[in-house]
Short mmCIF file of C-alpha atoms in Angstrom, two decimals:
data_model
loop_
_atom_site.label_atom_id
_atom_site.label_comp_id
_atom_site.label_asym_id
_atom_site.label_seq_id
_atom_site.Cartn_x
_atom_site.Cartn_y
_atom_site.Cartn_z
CA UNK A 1 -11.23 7.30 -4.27
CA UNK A 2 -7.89 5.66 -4.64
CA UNK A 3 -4.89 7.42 -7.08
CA UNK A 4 -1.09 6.49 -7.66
CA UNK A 5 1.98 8.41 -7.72
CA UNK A 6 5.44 8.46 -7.39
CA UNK A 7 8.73 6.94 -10.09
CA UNK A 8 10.41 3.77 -10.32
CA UNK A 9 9.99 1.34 -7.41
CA UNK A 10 9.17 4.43 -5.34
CA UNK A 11 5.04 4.42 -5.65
CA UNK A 12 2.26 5.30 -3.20
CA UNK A 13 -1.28 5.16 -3.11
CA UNK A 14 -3.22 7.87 -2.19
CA UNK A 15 -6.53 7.74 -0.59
CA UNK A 16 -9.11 10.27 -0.19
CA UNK A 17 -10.26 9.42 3.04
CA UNK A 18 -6.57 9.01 5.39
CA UNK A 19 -7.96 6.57 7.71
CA UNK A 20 -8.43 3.91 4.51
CA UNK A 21 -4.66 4.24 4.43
CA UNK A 22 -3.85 3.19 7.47
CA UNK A 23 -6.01 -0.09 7.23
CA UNK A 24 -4.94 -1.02 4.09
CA UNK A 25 -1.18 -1.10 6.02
CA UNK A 26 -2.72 -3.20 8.87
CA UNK A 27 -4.04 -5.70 6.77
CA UNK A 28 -1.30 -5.90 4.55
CA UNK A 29 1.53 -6.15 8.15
CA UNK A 30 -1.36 -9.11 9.57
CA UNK A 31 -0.73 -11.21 6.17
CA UNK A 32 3.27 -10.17 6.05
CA UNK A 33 3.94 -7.19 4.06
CA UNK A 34 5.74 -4.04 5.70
CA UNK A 35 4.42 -0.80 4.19
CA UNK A 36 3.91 2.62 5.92
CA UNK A 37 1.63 5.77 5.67
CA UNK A 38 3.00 8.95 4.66
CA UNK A 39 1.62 12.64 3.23
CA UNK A 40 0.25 15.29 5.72
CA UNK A 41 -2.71 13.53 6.76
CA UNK A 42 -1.37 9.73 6.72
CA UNK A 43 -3.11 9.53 3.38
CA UNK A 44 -0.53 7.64 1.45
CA UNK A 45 0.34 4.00 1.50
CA UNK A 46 4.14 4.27 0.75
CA UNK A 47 5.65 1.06 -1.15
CA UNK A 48 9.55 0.57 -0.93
CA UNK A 49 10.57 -2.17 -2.21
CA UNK A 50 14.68 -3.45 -2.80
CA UNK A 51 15.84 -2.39 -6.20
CA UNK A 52 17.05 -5.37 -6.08
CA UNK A 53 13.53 -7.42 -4.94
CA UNK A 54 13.09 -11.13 -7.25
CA UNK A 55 9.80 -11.13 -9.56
CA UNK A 56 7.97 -13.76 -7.44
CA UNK A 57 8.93 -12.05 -4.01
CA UNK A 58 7.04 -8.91 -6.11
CA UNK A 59 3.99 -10.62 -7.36
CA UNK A 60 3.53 -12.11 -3.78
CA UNK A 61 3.83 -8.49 -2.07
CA UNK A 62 1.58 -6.63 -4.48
CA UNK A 63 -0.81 -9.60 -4.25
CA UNK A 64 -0.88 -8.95 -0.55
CA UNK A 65 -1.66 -5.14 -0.68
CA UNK A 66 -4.03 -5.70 -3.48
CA UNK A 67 -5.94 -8.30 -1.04
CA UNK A 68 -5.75 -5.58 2.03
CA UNK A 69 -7.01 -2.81 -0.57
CA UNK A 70 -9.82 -4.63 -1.76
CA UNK A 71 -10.74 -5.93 1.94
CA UNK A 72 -10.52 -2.13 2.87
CA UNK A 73 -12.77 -0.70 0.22
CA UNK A 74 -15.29 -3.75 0.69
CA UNK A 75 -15.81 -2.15 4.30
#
């Protein structure tokens, strides 16, 4: 299973099983998008972006990490 938390800008994505997690970030780094695991078991896929980040630059960056979430679930 998959959940969301966190305010603002400031959001992660929680997976049950840690090790999804860390793909997802792999994938997501191979096609150009910087995001990092977090939580006590690297079970959260941490999103950062500028306060100050353009629309487009954010559709094409949660485009990207929807791609590597989907890939990662398909395996």
């Amino acid at each position: 299973g998959l959940s969301v938390r966190g305010r603002g800008l400031v959001q992660g994505l929680v997976f049950e099983e840690p090790d999804r997690a860390g793909a997802v970030c792999s994938r997501a780094f191979d096609r150009g998008l910087l995001v990092e695991t977090s939580g006590p078991t690297d079970e959260v896929v941490k999103l950062l972006p500028p306060l100050t980040i353009s629309q487009p630059d954010l559709a094409t960056g949660l485009g990207i990490l929807s791609d590597a979430v989907a890939e990662v679930h398909l395996d």
